Short mmCIF file of C-alpha atoms in Angstrom, two decimals:
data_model
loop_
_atom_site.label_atom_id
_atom_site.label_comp_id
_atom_site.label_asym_id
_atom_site.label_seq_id
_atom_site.Cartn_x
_atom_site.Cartn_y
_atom_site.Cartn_z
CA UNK A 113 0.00 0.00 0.00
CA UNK A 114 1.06 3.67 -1.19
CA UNK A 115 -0.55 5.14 2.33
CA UNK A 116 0.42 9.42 3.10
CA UNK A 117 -0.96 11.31 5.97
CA UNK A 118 -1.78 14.71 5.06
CA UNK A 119 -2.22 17.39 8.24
CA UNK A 120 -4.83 20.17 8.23
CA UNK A 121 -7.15 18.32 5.50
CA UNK A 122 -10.21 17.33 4.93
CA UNK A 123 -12.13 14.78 3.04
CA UNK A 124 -11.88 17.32 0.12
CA UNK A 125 -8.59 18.14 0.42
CA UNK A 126 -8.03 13.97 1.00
CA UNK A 127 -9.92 13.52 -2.48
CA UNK A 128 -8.01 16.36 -4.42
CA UNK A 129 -4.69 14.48 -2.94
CA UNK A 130 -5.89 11.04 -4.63
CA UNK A 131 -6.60 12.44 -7.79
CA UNK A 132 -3.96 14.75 -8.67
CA UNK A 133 -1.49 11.29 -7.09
CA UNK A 134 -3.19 8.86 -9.55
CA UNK A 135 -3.20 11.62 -12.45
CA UNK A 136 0.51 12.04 -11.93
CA UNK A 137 1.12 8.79 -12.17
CA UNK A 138 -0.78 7.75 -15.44
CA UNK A 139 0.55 11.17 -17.01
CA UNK A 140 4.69 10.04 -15.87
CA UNK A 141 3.40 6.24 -17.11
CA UNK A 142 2.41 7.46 -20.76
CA UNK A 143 4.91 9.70 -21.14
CA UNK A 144 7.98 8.15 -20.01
CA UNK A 145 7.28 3.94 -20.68
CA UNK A 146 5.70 4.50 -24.32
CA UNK A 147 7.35 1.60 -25.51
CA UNK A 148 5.85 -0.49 -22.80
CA UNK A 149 2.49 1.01 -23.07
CA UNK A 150 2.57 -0.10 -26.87
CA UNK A 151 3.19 -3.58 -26.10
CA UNK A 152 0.61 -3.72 -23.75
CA UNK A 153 -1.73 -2.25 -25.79
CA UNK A 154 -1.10 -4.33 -28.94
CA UNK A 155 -0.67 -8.10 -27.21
CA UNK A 156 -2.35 -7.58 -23.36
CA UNK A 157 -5.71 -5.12 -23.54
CA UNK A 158 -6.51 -3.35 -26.96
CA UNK A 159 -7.19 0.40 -25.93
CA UNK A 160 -5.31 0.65 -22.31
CA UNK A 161 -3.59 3.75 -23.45
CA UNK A 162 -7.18 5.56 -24.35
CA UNK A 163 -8.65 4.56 -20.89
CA UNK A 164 -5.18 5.42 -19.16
CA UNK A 165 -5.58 8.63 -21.13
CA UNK A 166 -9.18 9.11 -19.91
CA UNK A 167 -8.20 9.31 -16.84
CA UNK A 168 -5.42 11.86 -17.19
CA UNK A 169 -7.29 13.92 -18.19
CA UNK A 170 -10.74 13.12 -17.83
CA UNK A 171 -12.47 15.41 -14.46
CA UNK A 172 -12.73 12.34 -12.00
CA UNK A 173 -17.25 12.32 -11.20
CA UNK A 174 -17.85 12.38 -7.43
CA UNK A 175 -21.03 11.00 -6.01
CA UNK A 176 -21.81 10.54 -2.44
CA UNK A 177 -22.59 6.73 -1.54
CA UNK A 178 -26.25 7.21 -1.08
CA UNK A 179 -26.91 8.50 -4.90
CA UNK A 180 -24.26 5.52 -5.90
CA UNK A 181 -27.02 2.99 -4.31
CA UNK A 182 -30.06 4.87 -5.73
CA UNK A 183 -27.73 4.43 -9.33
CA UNK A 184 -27.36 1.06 -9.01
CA UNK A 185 -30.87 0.44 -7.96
CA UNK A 186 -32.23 2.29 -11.19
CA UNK A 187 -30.06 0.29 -13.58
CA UNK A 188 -32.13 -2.61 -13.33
CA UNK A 189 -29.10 -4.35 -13.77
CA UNK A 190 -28.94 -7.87 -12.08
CA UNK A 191 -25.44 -8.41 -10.13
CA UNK A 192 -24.57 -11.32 -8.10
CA UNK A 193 -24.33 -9.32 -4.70
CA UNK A 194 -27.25 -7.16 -3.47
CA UNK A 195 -27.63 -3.57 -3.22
CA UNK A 196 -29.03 -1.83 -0.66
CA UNK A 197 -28.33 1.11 1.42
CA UNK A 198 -26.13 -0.09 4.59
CA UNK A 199 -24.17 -3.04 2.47
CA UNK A 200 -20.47 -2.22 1.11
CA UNK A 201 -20.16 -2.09 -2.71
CA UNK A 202 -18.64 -5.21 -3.97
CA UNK A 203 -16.19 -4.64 -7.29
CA UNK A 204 -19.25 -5.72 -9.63
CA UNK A 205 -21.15 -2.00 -8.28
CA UNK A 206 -17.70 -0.41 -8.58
CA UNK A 207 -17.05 -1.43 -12.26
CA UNK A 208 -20.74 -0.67 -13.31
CA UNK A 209 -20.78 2.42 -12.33
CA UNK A 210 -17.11 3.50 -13.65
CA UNK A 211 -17.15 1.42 -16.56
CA UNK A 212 -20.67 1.98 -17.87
CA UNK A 213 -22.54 4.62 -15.58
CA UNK A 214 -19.98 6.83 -16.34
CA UNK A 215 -18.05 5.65 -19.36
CA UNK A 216 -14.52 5.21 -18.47
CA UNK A 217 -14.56 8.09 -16.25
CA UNK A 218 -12.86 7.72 -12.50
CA UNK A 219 -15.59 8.06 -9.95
CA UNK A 220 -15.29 9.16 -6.40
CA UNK A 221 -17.83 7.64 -4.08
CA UNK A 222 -18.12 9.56 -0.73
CA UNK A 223 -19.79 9.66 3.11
CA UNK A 224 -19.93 6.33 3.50
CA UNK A 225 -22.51 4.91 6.33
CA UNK A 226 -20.20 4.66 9.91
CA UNK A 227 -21.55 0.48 9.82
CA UNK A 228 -19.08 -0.70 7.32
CA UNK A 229 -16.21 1.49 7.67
CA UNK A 230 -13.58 2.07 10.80
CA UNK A 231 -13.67 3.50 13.87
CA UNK A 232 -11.40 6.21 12.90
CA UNK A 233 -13.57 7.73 10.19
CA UNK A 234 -14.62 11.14 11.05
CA UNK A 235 -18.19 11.47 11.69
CA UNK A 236 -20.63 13.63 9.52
CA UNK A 237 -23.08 15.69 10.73
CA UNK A 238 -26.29 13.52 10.10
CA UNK A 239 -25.00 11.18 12.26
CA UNK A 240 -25.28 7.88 10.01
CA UNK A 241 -22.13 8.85 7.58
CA UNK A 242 -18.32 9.04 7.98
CA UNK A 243 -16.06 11.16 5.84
CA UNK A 244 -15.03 8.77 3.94
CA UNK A 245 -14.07 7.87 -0.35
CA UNK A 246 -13.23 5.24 -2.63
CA UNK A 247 -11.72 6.01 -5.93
CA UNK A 248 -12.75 3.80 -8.54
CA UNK A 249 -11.30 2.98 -11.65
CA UNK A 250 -12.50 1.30 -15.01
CA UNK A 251 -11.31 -2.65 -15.26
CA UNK A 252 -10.08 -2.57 -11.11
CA UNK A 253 -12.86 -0.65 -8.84
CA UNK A 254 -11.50 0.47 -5.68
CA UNK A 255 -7.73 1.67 -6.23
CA UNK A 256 -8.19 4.17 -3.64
CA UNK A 257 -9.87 3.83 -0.24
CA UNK A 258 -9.66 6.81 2.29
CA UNK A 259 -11.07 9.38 4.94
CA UNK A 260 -10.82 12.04 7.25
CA UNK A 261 -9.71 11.03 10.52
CA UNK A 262 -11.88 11.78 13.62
CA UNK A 263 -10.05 14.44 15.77
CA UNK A 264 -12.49 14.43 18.24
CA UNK A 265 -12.12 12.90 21.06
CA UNK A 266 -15.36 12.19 22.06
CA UNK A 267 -16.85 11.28 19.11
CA UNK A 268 -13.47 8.35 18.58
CA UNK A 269 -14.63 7.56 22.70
CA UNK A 270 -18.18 6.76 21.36
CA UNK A 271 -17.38 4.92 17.85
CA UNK A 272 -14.55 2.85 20.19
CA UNK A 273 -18.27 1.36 22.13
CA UNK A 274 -20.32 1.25 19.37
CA UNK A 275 -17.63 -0.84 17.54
CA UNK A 276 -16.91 -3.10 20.94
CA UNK A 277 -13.12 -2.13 20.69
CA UNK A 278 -11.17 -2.09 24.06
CA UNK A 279 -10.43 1.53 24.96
CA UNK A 280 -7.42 0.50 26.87
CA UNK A 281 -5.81 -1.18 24.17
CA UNK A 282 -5.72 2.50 21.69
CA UNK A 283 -4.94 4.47 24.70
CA UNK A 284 -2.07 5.75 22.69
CA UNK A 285 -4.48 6.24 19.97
CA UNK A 286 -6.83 8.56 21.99
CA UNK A 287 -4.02 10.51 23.55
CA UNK A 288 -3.19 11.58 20.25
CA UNK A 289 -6.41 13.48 20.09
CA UNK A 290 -6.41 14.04 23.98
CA UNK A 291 -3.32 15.84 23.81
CA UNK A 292 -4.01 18.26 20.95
CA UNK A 293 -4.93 17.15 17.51
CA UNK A 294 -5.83 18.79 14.07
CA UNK A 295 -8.16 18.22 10.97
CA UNK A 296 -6.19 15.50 8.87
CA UNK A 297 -6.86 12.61 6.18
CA UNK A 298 -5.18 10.22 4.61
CA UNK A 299 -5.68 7.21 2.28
CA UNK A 300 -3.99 3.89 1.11
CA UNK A 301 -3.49 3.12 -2.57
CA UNK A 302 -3.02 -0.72 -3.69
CA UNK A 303 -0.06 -0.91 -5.66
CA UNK A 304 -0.67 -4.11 -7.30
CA UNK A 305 -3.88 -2.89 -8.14
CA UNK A 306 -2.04 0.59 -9.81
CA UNK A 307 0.17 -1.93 -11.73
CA UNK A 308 -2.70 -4.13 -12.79
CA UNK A 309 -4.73 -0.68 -13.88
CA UNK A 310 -1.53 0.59 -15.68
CA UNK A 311 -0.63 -2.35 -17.51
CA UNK A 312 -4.04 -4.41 -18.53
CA UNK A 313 -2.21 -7.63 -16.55
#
């Protein structure tokens, strides 16, 4: 995992750091390994270098979870794993709605509900939803999962119950926000899933 930290951010700020990273990355991959990128497109996956192009340069769509289910939903498409609101998305939702939902484009698929992601997540204001994304890609799904930490103390205190986690054992955990804390985010990329993406294998 490819996993930075970033201080004084903010799901937003978290989600502009995962997109300009992966952009980067294509845009250094199709410039500097053309050669490669050639062989890969002629013997391993016909047309990786347009969808590696659509995404360096393509605006990545962001949609929050909820309007992701109610997409699904109204695709009366049938998938092996059930959607409904509360359930994770398995990589069938995430490559239906990158793939054909939104042609090729890179989705971002925010506020997650608290239920199926961890304790750390940041709360959001209604209560049922962390601050949380996935970055999808065509072919893979998830490349990118992240969120904004929670920096509160008492809200961490509460999600450490709800969750049945032993306070005792992340004491060190909550005296990082006891002691002083800040806004800050921070997600994990899968690097064989950037290699798979990059190179159709």
């Amino acid at each position: 995992m490819i996993e930075p930290e970033l201080a004084f951010a903010d799901l937003n700020d978290d989600m502009a750091c995962a997109s300009a990273y992966l952009q980067y990355v294509v845009k250094y991959i199709l410039e500097n390994c053309k050669e490669d990128m050639d062989f890969f497109d002629t013997w391993v996956e016909k047309g990786i270098i347009d969808r590696l192009n659509n995404v360096a340069e393509k605006n990545f769509v962001q949609m929050s979870y909820s309007d992701a289910i109610k997409l699904l939903i109204g695709s009366n498409k049938k998938f092996e794993f059930p959607v409904k609101w509360g359930l994770d998305l398995q990589s069938e939702h995430e490559r239906y709605i990158t793939e054909v939902a939104f042609g090729g484009s890179p989705v971002i698929i925010r506020d997650y509900p608290k239920e199926i992601k961890a304790f750390y997540m940041r709360q959001n204001d209604d209560g049922k939803t962390v601050a949380a994304m996935d970055l999808l890609v065509p072919r893979v799904g998830e490349l990118i999962g992240g969120s904004q930490r929670e920096e509160r103390l008492d809200y961490l205190e509460a999600r450490l119950d709800e969750s049945n986690l032993n306070k005792d054992s992340y004491w060190w955990y909550l005296d990082l926000r006891r002691y002083g804390s800040v806004p800050h985010a921070g997600f994990g990329l899968g690097f064989e899933r950037l290699v798979q993406f990059a190179t159709g294998i």
